[in-house]
Amino acid sequence: MSTVTLTINGRTVTVPKGTTVYHAARQLGVEIPIFCYHDRMPPLGACRMCFVQVEKMPRLQTSCTLEAQEGMVVWTESPTVVEARRAILEFLLINHPLDCPICDKGGECPLQDNTFKYGPGASRFVEPKRRFPKAVRLSPVLTLDRERCIMCWRCTRFGEVVAGDHALKGHDRGYRTHIDVPPVTQERPSKFIGNTIAICPVGALTSGVYRFRARPWDNRPVASVCNHCGVGCATWVDARGGEVVRVRAREKAEVNDIWLCDLGFFGYDYTQHPDRLTTPYVRERGVLREASWEEALDRVAHALGEAAPRVAALGGERLTVEEAYLLGRLFRSLGSNHVDARADARFTPSAREWAWGSGTFQALESAAVLVLVGCDLTEEYPVLWLRAKRALDRGLVGVAISPKRLEVEPYLKCSVLHDYGAEADVLYAAACLVGERAGGLPEPLREVDVDESCRRAGVDRAAVEELVRCLEAGPAVFAVGRLSWDGPHPERTLAALQTLQAVHGGQVWVLRGKGNAVGALLAGLVPDALPGLVALDDPQARARLHEVWGFAPPEEPGLSTPAMLEACAAGALRVLYVAGADPARDFPDGALWHRARAGLQLLVVTELFWTDTARQADVVLPALSIFEREGTVVNLEGRPQRVAPSRMGPPGARADGEILQVLAARLGRPMEYASVGAVWAELRRAAPQLDLDRPTELPRPRPQVEYRRPAAAGRQEEGLWVIPAAPLFRQGEMSARSRGLPELAGTPAVVLHAQDAAALGVDDGAEVELRAGDAVARVRAEVADRARPGHVLVPVGFSQLPRARWANPELRVRIRVLEGVSR
Amino acid sequence: MRNRNGWQRVVVEGAAILKGMAVTLRHLFRPPVTVQYPERRPRVAGRYKGRHWLTLYADGTERCVGCELCVIVCPSQAIYVKAAENTPERRVSRGERYAEEFQINMLRCIFCGFCEEACPTGAIVLGRDFELADYRREALIYTKSMLQEPYPGASGRDPNREV
């Protein structure tokens, strides 16, 4: 790479060609003040703060836009430059209200800092300032103060360049220019607006949730990790006096860079909500009553001891890996392999073959094509979308194969919208076309009729051909999401993916699992593998575990979630221990859960709140939230990262790990550790591939060509096909108790295509009744082309639309307009 | 030291004693400095720094906007402020923000007056009151209701003054 050498303040520096003078100065340790420039976005040169003097150039130059040239002589502290900076700041402050005492940015404000360092002490401007109405609530989490805005355009450019959601725009001209939401309001709130608050160099955009709760000097920042979705973004948690007041992004180039989504930014208030459980409950004569820890633990230990090995454990996404490991170890010591972290999944193939999780996020930068297979990236893993967006801008080709129109469609090269559950047909058709182009169609694919497949999937052959053209760019990352994994025929989809992978090349990611789900699988909360996802019958691993544990785990593979619930229903399992999961609400087959609950002798739940599962439990143990405990969580890449407590838990609640250790002691199978670090060290002996801050290689199926015929049963033609589509903002137990998030979630609306809406007489915004079997719900209907004809998008995860009833992929629904209540 | 003989010493040092005694004698006929507290009350200086007041504007709104500059400047970390937002229905201070809670730990306070100096709105002033003793420690954590002046101007600060 060619370089240029220039002189800055008399010192020479050599930088790669194309570097700006601003960055060359930074490399020398020379500070140049900036407002509009942000190094995650291209230069703009709007604020004029970064003026420097360049010899042989007639006027001062903005260093953020000026490319360094060979032999350039730059002065950053010459009298002209100093005077120009003072003048710029004086101009910026002409219209700035200087209400720092009531501004949330005060104390961490670049405008304050730069004025203090480079600005004039006083203003000569005595005329009235520009006035706007103060504190406009642009959204439940975003407050705008246009008087404070210095028009740096960082926020609007974030929406254009980084997030692609165009959430904020500039309005008007001249001195009336101001920031506001676009005139055509968006159908859904932005998922990344918290980042605009973070990058705003003044107090123009402030958080509606953090508003006035603390000043920067009150806060004790703790480095931690967000545990909402599975991306595992690094965070700073600011706590003030035992209360978490704000969450900020912590820079981590490999994972979240410097961004967070709004769930991460604002999903914290639940931890200090008064609804938190603070005492154990036990069921007596059918009623849950308060109990002491002694009594509750005795009851659990007694039941586990009696019923062993007919005991099972569910959950793990909200545990740390250490706790997940202890849970697995305890149940294996009881002779049971019935442990599964995939508590909300109906489709649970062997985790040694199809583990949840992705490759490294950085692989997106080197891949040629990203194929989203039933994966609504922005709703499920928003920050991963920011990474994908950056890669797309740099030449990655984006393709979607989806039963619903994705929000990010404008950024994709091709989008194949198919009938729900028919992605395998699209994939097989594509595999055939790819194979044909390559010159040889593998044997099993000879039987595929491309036109027939396209017809079955409800797509045009041209769309699949377009998809195949996109694939020509090179090896692909196939990201399977919930719309496929939880869809009607996931086995066939995965077989088709393996086939396409074999004929085309690339890797398959399974984007499934929230929080620490991947970590829980790696820690051994999986029925058919040992910690580290080692085969149950691996003699070496068994010997190693025997040495560490003092006993060998049972050899029989356990049952995965659906089979486990069947066994509970049949009475084959007596005690179910649910750790930080809510199967009563989230398991897509509510009837099966109810039968399982009825068949159980004892249901134990460790929880933060009265969830549906907790209400049905026999023993409820109050646990700690992610803000209150120490440990390690693993993201989708298999990257373990440390979480640290930022506040004390409510009195009476205990960490899951502590509960498990006490239970183990009472069961006569002690698990004693001096610290959480000791558990981690032991886990690393059992699963040596886990290494702090390094992505773990997760088991991936081999590419292989296999054709599976579609299921014989044709679709019933009556009713609309329900696509359960959980939005990012919904009424989860935690989201509903975090300030700002319930308003972002809003009221749920089912989405219909205009064609179906016309046939049913549904107007946009009308109140409708959904009826599927015995499930009935009354919700608002939205008419939009996000849904395909014949389908209805149901936002599961709201109290009136629980997953247990509406996430069944075979559901068809009848829709009736409710008279008299339509708006 | 200069060498002095006996007589010289008697004269010089005796004169010094007499000089000192003259001071004593003079004060013997002056009114005493000692104040018979609590029967009699002392008069404190005009700029005396005693207990704090949170002052009001003439219209009764609070001057304090809860900015916490006093909190950060306080060398003994004696102040706690929790801010909240004014609503159109309940306007406590000017601007958007007011102090919902304001506590000063009088046990910690060293009456340096930095808080008064830092305050951008002139809300906190150190008054003349020095009778702050109590039998209970809790009673010495002054809350907002104790610190707020009872009526605009009660602390001695002109309620019509802007800052």
Coordinates of C-alpha atoms in Angstrom, one line a residue, chain A residues 99 101-102 104 134-135 145 148 211-212 214-215 217-218 240 243, chain B residues 65 67-69 71-72 80-85 95-97 120:
Chain A
D99 CA -29.0 25.3 29.7
P101 CA -27.7 22.7 34.3
I102 CA -30.9 21.0 33.1
D104 CA -28.7 15.4 30.6
K134 CA -38.4 22.4 24.3
A135 CA -38.2 18.7 25.1
D145 CA -34.3 19.7 22.1
R148 CA -29.4 22.7 21.6
R211 CA -34.0 11.6 31.6
F212 CA -32.9 13.4 34.8
A214 CA -28.5 11.0 37.3
R215 CA -25.6 13.1 36.2
W217 CA -20.6 11.9 37.9
D218 CA -23.2 10.0 40.0
R240 CA -26.5 5.0 40.9
E243 CA -30.3 1.4 40.8
Chain B
V65 CA -33.1 22.9 39.0
C67 CA -28.3 20.1 38.2
E68 CA -26.1 18.6 40.9
L69 CA -23.2 21.0 40.4
V71 CA -22.9 17.6 44.5
I72 CA -19.8 17.4 42.4
Y80 CA -27.5 14.1 47.5
V81 CA -29.8 15.3 44.8
K82 CA -32.3 13.4 42.8
A83 CA -33.9 15.3 39.9
A84 CA -37.2 14.9 38.3
E85 CA -39.1 16.5 35.4
G95 CA -37.1 25.0 33.1
E96 CA -37.7 21.3 32.7
R97 CA -36.0 19.9 35.7
P120 CA -25.9 28.4 38.5

